[in-house]
PDB file of C-alpha atoms and ligand atoms in Angstrom:
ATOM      1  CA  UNK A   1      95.925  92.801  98.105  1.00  0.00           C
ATOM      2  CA  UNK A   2      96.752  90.098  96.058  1.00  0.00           C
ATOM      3  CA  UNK A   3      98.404  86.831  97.205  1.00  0.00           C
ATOM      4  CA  UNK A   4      99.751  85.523  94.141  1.00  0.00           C
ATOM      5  CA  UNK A   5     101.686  87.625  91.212  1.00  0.00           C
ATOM      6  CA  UNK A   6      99.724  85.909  88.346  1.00  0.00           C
ATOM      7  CA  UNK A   7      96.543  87.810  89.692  1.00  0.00           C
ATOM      8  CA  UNK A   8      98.667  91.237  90.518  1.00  0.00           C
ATOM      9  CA  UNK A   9     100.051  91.142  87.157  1.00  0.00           C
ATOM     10  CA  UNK A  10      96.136  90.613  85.277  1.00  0.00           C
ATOM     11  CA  UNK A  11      94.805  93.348  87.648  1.00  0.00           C
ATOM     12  CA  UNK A  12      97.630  96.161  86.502  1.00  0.00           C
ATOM     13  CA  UNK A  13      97.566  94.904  82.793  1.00  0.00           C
ATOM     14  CA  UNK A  14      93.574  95.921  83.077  1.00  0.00           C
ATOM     15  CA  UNK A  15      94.093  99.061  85.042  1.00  0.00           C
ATOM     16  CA  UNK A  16      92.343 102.344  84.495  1.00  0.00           C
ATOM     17  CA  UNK A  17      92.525 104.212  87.353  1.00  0.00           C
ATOM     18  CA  UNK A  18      94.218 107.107  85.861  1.00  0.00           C
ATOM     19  CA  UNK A  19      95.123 108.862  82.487  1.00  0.00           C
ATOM     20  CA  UNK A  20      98.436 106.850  82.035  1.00  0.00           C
ATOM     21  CA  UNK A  21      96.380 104.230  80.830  1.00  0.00           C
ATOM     22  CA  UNK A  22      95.424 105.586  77.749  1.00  0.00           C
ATOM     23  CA  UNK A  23      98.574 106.615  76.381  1.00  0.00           C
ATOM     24  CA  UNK A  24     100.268 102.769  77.439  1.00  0.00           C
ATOM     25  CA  UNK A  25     101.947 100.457  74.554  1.00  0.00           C
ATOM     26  CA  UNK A  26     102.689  97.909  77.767  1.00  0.00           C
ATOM     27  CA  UNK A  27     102.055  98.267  81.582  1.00  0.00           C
ATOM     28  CA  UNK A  28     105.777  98.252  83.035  1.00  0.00           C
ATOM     29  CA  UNK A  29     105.263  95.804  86.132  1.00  0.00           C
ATOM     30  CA  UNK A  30     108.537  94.901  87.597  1.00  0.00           C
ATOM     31  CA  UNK A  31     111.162  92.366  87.026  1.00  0.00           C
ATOM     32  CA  UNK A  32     113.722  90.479  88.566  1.00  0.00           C
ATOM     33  CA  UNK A  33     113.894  87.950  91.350  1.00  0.00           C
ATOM     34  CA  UNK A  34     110.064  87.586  93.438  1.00  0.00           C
ATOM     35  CA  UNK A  35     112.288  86.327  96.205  1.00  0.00           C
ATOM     36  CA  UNK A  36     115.260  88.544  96.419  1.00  0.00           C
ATOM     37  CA  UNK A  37     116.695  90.783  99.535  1.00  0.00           C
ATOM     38  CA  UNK A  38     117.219  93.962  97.407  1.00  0.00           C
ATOM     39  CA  UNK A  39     114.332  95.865  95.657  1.00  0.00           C
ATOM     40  CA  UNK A  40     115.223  99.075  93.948  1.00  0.00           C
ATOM     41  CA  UNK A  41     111.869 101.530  92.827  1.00  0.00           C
ATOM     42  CA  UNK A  42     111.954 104.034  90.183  1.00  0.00           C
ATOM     43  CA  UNK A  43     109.957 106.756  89.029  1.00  0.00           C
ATOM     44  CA  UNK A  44     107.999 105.491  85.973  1.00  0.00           C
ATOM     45  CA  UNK A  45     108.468 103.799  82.046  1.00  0.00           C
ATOM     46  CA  UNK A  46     110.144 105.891  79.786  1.00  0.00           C
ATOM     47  CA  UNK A  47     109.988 105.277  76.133  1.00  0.00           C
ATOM     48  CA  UNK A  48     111.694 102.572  75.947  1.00  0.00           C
ATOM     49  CA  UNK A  49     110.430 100.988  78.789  1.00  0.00           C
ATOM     50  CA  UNK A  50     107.257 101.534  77.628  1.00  0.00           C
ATOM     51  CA  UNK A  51     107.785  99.022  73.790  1.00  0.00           C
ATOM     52  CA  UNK A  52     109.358  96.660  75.922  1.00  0.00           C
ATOM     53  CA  UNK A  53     107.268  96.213  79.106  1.00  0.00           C
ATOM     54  CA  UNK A  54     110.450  95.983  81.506  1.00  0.00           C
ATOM     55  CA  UNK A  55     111.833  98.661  83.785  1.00  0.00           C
ATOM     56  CA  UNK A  56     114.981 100.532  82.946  1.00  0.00           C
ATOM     57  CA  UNK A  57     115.933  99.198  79.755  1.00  0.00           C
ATOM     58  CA  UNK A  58     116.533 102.658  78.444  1.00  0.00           C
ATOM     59  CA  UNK A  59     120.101 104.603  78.815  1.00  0.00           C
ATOM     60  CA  UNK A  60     119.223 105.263  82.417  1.00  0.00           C
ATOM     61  CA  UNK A  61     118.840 102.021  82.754  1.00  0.00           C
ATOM     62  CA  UNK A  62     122.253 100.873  80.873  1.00  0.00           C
ATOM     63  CA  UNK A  63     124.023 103.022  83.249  1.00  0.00           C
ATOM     64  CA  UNK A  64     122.504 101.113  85.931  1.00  0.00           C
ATOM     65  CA  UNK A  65     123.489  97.993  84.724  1.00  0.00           C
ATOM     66  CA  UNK A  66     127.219  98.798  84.703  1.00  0.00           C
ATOM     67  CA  UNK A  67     126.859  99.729  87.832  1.00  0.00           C
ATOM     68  CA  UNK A  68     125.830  96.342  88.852  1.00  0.00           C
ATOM     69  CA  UNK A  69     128.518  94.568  86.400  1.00  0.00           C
ATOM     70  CA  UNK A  70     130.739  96.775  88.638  1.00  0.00           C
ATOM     71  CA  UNK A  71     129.830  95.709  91.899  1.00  0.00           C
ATOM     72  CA  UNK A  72     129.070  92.533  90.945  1.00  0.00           C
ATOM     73  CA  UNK A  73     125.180  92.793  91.244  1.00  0.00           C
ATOM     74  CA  UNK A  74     123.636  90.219  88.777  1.00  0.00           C
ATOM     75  CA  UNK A  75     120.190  92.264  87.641  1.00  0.00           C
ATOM     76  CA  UNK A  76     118.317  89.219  87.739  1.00  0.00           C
ATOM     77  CA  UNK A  77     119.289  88.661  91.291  1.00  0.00           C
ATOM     78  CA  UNK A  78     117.340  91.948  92.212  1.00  0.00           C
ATOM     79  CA  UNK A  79     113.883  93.148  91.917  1.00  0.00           C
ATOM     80  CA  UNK A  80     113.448  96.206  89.776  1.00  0.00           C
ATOM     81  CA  UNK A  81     109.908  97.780  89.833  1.00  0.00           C
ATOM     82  CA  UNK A  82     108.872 101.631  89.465  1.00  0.00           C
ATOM     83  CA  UNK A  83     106.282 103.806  91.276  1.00  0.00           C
ATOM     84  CA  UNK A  84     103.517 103.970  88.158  1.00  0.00           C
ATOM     85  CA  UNK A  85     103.390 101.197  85.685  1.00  0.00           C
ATOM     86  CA  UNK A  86     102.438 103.189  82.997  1.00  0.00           C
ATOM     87  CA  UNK A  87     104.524 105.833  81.126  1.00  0.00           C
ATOM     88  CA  UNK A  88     104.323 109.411  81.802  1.00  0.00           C
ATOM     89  CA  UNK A  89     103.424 111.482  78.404  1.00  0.00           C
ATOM     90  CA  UNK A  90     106.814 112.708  77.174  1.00  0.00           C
ATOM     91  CA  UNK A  91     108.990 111.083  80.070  1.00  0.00           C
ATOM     92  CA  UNK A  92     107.115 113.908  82.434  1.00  0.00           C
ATOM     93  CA  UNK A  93     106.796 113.159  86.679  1.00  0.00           C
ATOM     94  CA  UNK A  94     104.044 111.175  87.502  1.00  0.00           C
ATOM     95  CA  UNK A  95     101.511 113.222  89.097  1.00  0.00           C
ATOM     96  CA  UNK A  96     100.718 113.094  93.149  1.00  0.00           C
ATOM     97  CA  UNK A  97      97.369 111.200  91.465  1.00  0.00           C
ATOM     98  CA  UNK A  98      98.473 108.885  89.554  1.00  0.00           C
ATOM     99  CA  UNK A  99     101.423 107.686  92.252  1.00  0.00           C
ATOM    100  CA  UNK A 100      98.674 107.227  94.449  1.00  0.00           C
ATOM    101  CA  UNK A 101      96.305 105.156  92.386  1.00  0.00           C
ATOM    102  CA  UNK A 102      99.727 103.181  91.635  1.00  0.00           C
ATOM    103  CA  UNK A 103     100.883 102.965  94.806  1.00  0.00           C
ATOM    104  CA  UNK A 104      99.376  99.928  96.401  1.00  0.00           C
ATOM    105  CA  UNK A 105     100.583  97.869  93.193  1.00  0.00           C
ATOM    106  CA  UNK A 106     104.009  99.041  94.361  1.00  0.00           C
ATOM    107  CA  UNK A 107     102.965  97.923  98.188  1.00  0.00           C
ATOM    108  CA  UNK A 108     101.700  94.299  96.914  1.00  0.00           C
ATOM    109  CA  UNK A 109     104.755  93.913  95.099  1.00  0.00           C
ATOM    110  CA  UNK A 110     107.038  94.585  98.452  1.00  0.00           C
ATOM    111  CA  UNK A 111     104.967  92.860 100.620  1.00  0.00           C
ATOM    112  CA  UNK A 112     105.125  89.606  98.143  1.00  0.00           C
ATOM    113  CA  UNK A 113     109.223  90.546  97.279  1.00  0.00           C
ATOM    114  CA  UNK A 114     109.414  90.841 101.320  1.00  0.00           C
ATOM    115  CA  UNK A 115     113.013  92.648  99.966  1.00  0.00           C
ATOM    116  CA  UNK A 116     115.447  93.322 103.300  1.00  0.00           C
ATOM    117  CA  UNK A 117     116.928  96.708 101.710  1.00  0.00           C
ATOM    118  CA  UNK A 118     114.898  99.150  99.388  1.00  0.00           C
ATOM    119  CA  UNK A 119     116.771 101.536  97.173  1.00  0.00           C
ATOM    120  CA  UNK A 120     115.032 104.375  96.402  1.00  0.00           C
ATOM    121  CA  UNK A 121     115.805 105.328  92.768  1.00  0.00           C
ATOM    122  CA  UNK A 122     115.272 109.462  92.922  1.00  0.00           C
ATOM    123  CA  UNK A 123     112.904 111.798  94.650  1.00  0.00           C
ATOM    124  CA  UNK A 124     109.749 110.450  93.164  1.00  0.00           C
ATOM    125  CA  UNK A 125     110.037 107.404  94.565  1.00  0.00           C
ATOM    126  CA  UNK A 126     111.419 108.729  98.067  1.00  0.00           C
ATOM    127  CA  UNK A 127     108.814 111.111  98.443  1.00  0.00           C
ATOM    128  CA  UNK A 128     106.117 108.229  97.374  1.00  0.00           C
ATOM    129  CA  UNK A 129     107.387 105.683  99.710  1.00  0.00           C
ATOM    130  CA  UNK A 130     108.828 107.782 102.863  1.00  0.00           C
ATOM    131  CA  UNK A 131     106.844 111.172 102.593  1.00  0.00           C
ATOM    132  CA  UNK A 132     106.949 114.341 101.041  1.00  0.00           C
ATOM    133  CA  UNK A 133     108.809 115.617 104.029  1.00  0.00           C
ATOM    134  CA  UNK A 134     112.114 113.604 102.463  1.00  0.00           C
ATOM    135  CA  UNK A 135     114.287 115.690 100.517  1.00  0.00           C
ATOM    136  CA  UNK A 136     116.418 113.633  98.211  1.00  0.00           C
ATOM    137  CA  UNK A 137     119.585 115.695  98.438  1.00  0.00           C
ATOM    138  CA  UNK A 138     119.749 115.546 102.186  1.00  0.00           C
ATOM    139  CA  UNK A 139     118.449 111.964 102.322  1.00  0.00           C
ATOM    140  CA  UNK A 140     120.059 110.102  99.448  1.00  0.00           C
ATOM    141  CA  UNK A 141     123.374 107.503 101.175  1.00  0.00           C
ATOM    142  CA  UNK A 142     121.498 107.597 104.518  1.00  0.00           C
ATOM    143  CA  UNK A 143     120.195 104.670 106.220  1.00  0.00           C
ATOM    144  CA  UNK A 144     116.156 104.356 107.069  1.00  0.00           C
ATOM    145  CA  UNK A 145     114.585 101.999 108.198  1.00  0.00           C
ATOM    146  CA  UNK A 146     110.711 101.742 108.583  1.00  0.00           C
ATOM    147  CA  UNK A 147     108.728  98.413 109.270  1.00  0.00           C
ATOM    148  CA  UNK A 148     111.247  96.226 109.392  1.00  0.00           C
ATOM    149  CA  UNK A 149     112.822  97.595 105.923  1.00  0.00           C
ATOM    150  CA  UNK A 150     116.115  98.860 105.438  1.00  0.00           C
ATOM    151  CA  UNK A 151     115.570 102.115 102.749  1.00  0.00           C
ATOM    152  CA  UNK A 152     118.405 103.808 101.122  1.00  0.00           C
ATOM    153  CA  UNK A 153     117.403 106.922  98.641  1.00  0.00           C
ATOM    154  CA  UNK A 154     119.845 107.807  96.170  1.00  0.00           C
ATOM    155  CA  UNK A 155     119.782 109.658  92.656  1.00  0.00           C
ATOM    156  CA  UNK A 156     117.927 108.057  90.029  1.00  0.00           C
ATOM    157  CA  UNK A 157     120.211 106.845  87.469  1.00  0.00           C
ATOM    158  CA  UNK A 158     118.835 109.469  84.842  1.00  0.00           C
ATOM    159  CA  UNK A 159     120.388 112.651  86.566  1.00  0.00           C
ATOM    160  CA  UNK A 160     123.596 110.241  86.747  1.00  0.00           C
ATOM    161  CA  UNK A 161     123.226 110.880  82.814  1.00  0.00           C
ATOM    162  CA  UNK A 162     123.018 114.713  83.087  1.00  0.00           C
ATOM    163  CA  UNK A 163     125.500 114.848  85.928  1.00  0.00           C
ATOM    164  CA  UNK A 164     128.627 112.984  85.735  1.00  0.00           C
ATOM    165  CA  UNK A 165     129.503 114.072  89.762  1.00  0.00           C
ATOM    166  CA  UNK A 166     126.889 112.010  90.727  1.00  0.00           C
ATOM    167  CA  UNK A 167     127.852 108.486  89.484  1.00  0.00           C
ATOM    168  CA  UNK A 168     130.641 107.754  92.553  1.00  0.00           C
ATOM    169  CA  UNK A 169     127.554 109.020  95.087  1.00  0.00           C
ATOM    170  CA  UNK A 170     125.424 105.915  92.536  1.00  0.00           C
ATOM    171  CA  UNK A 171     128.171 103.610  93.473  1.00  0.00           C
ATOM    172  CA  UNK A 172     128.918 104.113  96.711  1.00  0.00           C
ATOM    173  CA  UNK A 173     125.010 104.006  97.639  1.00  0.00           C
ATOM    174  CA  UNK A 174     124.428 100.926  96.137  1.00  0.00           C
ATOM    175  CA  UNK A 175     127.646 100.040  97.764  1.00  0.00           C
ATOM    176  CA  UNK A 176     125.939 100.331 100.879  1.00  0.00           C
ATOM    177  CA  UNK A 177     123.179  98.480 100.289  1.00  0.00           C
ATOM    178  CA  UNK A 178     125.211  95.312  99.297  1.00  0.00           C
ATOM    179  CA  UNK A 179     127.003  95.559 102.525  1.00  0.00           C
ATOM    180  CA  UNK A 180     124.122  95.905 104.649  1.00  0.00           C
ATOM    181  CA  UNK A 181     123.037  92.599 103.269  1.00  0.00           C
ATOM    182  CA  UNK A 182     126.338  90.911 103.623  1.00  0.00           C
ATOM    183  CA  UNK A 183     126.413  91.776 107.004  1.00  0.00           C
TER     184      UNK A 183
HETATM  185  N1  LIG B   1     113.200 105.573  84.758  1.00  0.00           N
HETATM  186  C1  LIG B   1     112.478 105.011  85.764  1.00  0.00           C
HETATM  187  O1  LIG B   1     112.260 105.607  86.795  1.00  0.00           O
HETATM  188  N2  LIG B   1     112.029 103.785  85.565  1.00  0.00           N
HETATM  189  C2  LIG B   1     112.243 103.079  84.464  1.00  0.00           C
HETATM  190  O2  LIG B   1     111.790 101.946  84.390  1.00  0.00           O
HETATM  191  C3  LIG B   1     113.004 103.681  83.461  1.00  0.00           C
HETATM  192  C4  LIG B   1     113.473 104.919  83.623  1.00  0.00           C
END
């Protein structure tokens, strides 16, 4: 573990504990506030993610912002961070491997964030952070809480973009969330 972000950040910028490493233009760490009460976790860079070296930049990630325009969510009031920090060839699931070499980046940056609520951005990173035995469908709007964390799954914002239906689930998820942390 790693007490300070500086050092977290120098460690995952020279990390080559799996293949995602050799097909990086920039390690994808995380971004947002170090100190805030919501953290939400994807799944991994995508292209664009990838040039820029900050999570969900791409379309997913512009339909995510509107939906924190919308609920008046200020992105740099959150922390964003994903389960690998290095793109998946061709935008492809991480593999069970490489979330687990990854994973414990993803563990120092909660246990630094100390975030109240968790969103969990898709089944990748449900099924990395709660278990395998979490299916997103039945879990996503659902309240969990585990070590003193509040987690609520819900789709990632990519299958928002293939699935119209799901945006008002999106919203009313993240809805949730905020309220929990009002309360
Ligand atoms: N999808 C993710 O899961 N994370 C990103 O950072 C971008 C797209």
């Amino acid at each position: 573990m790693y007490y300070n972000w500086e050092e977290l950040e120098e460690a995952i910028k020279g990390c080559n504990k799996c293949k995602l490493c050799n097909g990086r233009k920039n390690i994808v760490f995380g971004t947002g506030n170090k100190e805030a009460d919501l953290m939400l976790i994807g799944e991994g860079p995508g292209a664009d993610e990838d040039i820029q070296g900050i999570p969900f930049v791409g379309k997913a990630g512009q339909l995510m912002n509107k939906a924190f325009i919308g609920l008046g969510i200020k992105r740099e009031e959150v922390y964003i961070a994903n389960i690998v920090k290095c793109r998946p060839p061709n935008n492809r699931d991480p593999e069970k491997e490489e979330a687990m070499m990854c994973i414990n980046y993803l563990r120092n940056q909660v246990m630094l964030v100390k975030p109240k609520v968790i969103v969990l951005l898709g089944r990748i990173a449900l099924t990395n952070i709660l278990g395998e035995e979490y299916k997103i469908t039945a879990s996503r709007g659902k309240i969990i809480e585990k070590k003193g964390i509040t987690y609520i799954p819900t789709w990632h914002p990519a299958a928002l973009l293939r699935d119209e239906t799901k945006k008002i689930d999106f919203w009313n998820d993240l809805k949730l969330a905020i309220n929990i942390l009002n309360n």
